[in-house]
Structure formats: C-alpha cells, structure tokens
Short mmCIF file of C-alpha atoms in Angstrom, two decimals:
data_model
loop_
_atom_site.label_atom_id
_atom_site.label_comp_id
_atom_site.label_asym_id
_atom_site.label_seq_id
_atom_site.Cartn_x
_atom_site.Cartn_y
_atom_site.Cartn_z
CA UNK R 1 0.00 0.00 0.00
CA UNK R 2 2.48 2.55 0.89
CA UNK R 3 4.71 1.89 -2.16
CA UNK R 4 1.34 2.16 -4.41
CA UNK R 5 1.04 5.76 -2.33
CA UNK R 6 4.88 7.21 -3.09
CA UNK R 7 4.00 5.93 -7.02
CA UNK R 8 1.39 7.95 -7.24
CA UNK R 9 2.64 10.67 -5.33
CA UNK R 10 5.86 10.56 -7.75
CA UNK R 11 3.57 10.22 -10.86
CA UNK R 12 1.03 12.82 -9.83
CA UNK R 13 4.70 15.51 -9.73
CA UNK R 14 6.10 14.41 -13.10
CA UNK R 15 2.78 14.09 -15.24
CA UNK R 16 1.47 17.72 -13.88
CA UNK R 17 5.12 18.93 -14.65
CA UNK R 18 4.73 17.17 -18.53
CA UNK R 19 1.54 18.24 -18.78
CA UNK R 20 2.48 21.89 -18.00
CA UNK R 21 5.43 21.90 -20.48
CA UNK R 22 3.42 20.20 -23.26
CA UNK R 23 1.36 23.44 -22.57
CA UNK R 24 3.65 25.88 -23.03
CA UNK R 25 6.07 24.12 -25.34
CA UNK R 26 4.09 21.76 -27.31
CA UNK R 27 4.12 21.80 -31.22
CA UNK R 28 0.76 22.14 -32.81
CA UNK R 29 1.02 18.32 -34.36
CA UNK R 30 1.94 17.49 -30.84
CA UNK R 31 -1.10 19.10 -29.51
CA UNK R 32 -3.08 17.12 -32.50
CA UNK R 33 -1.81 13.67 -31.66
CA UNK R 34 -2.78 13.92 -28.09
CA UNK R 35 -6.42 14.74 -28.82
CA UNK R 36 -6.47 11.72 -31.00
CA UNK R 37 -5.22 9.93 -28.83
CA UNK R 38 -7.64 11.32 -25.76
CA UNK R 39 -10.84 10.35 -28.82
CA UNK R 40 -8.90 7.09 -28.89
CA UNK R 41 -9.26 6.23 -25.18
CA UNK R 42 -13.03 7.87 -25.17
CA UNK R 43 -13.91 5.06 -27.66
CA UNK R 44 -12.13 2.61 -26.49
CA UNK R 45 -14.27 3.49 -23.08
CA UNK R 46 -17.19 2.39 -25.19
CA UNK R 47 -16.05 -1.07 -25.36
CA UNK R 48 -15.35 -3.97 -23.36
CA UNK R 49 -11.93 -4.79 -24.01
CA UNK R 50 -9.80 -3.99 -20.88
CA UNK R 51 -6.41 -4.34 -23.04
CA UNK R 52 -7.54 -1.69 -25.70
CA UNK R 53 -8.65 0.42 -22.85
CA UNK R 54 -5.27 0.17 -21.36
CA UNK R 55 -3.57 0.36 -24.97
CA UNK R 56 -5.39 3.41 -25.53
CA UNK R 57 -4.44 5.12 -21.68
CA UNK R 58 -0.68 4.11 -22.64
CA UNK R 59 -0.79 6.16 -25.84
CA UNK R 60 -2.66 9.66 -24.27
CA UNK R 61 0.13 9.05 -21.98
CA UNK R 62 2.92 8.74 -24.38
CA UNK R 63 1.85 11.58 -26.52
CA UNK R 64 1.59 14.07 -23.18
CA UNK R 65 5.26 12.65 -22.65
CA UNK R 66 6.25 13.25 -25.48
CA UNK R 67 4.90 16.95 -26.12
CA UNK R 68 6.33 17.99 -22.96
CA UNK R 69 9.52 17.24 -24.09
CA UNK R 70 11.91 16.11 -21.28
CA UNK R 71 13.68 12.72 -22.00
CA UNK R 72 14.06 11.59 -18.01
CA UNK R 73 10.62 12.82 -16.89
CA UNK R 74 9.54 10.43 -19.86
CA UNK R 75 12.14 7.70 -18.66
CA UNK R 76 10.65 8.14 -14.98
CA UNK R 77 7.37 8.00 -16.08
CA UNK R 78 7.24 4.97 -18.32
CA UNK R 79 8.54 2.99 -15.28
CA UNK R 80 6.31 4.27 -12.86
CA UNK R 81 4.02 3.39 -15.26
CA UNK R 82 5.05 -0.04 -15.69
CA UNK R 83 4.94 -0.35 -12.26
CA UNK R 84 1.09 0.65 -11.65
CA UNK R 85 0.13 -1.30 -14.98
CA UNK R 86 -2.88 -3.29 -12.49
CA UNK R 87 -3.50 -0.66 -10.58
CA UNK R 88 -4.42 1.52 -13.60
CA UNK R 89 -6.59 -1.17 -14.63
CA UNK R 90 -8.54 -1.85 -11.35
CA UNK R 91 -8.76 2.13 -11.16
CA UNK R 92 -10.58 2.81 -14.39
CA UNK R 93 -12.96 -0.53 -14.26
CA UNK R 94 -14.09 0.49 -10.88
CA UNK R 95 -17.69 1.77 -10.66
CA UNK R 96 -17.71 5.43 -12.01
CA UNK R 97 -14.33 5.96 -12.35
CA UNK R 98 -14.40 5.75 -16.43
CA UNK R 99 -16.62 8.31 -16.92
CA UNK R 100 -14.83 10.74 -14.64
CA UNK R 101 -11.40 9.62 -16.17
CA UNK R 102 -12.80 10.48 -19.44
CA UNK R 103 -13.51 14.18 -17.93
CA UNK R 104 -10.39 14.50 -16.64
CA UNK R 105 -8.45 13.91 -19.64
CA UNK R 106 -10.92 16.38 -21.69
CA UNK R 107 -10.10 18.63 -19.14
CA UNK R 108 -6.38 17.93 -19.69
CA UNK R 109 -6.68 18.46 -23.64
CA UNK R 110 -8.81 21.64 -23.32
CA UNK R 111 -5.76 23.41 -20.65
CA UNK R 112 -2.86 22.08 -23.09
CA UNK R 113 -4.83 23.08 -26.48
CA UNK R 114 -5.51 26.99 -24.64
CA UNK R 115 -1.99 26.96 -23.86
CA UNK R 116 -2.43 27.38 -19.80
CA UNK R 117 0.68 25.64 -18.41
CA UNK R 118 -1.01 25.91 -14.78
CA UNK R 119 -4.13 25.06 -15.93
CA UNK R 120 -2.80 21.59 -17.49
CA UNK R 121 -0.56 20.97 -14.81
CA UNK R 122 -3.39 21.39 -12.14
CA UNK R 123 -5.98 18.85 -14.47
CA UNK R 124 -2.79 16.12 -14.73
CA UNK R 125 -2.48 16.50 -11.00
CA UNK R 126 -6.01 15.89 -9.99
CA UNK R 127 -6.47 13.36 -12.37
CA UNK R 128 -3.51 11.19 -10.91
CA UNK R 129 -5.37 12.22 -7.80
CA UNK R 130 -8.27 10.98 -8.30
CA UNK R 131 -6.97 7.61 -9.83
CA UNK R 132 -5.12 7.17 -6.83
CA UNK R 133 -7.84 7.49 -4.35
CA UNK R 134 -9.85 4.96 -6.28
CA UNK R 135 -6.44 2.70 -6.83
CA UNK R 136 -5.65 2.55 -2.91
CA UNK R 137 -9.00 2.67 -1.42
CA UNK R 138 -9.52 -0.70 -3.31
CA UNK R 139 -5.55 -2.05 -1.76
CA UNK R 140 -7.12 -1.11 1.46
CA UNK R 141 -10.02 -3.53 1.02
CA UNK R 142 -7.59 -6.22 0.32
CA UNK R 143 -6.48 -9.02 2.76
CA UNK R 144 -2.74 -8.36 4.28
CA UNK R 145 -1.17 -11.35 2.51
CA UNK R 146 -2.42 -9.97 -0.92
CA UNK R 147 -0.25 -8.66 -3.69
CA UNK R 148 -1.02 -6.50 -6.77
#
C-alpha cells in the first residue's frame, strides 16, 4: 500500500510537470496527436476490451510525454508506469471511475490546447489524484497477505 502511495505521489509531480510543459512548449502536431489519442481512449471506453482500454491510456500518456519534451521525466514516467500497470486497470474498471477519467483527460486536452501551463498541470495533477484514491482505497479492502 504505501509503495502504491509514493508511485502515485511521484507520478502525480512528473505528469502535472509534462503536462504543463506540453502546454507551453508543445508543437501544434503534438497538440493534435494527443487529442487523437484522448478520442482514442473515449472510444475505447465504449467497449469492453480492458487491453484496448489500457492500450489506448498508454498512448494519451505517451503523446503528453512526449509533447512535454523532457527525455528523463519520460524515462521516470514509463517505469512508474510499468509499475502501476494493475492498478491503472482496477482504477478505471471500478464503478464510475471511467466516466470521470474520461472528464479529466478532456479537461487535460482543453488546458494544453488553450496553452495554460497551470491550468494543465493542475488537471494532470487531480487526475492522478483521483486515480489514486480509487487505486488505494480498493488495496485497502484487500487481505494483508495480498499482492497486486
């Protein structure tokens, strides 16, 4: 549980930092390929598949990675990542969390396609946030001996 915690602590600090750059810095066909990839993940949403959900996650993250620009914050993140790959998926099939994820990362698009570095790097932070809650308020529920 508490490693789970410092991950998303450490994710929620890098992702608002890349989403803040990607703002500010971010070319315009950067900008492009991260709302396809946010319509991506809304229609994969629609489905059932849990691996093209998470396919679809992976690539909104990699293009917000990528637009932001910084080679170790991408390093760190893509193993922090890695790390939380089950988590990530027992966060978004939880009841209701989809549909606010979904939000979130419009909200995310909307602050990095106006340009507002704060904006973005508030709406990456809360939606790590939020993820998080769900992600450890569902370790909490399991027994000690458990591992994810």
């Amino acid at each position: 549980y508490e490693e789970a915690e410092q991950l998303y602590k450490v994710r929620a600090l890098l992702e608002s930092f890349s989403g803040q750059e990607m703002a500010e810095k971010g070319s315009l066909e950067d900008i492009a390929k991260l709302e396809a990839a946010a319509v991506a993940f809304d229609q994969a949403a629609r489905g059932s598949d849990k691996t093209v959900l998470i396919e679809a996650k992976t690539r909104f993250y990699g293009c917000l990675m990528d637009g932001g620009g910084n080679m170790f914050v991408r390093q760190m993140l893509t193993l922090l990542h890695n790390r939380v790959t089950i988590l990530r998926v027992t966060s978004m099939t939880q009841p209701g969390r989809l549909q606010h994820s979904l939000e979130e990362i419009k909200d995310i698009v909307a602050a990095i396609r106006d340009r507002n570095g704060p904006r973005a790097a508030a709406a990456c932070r809360y939606h790590i946030e939020m993820a998080s809650k769900t992600a450890l308020e569902y370790l909490r529920k399991l027994p000690p001996s458990t591992e994810v």
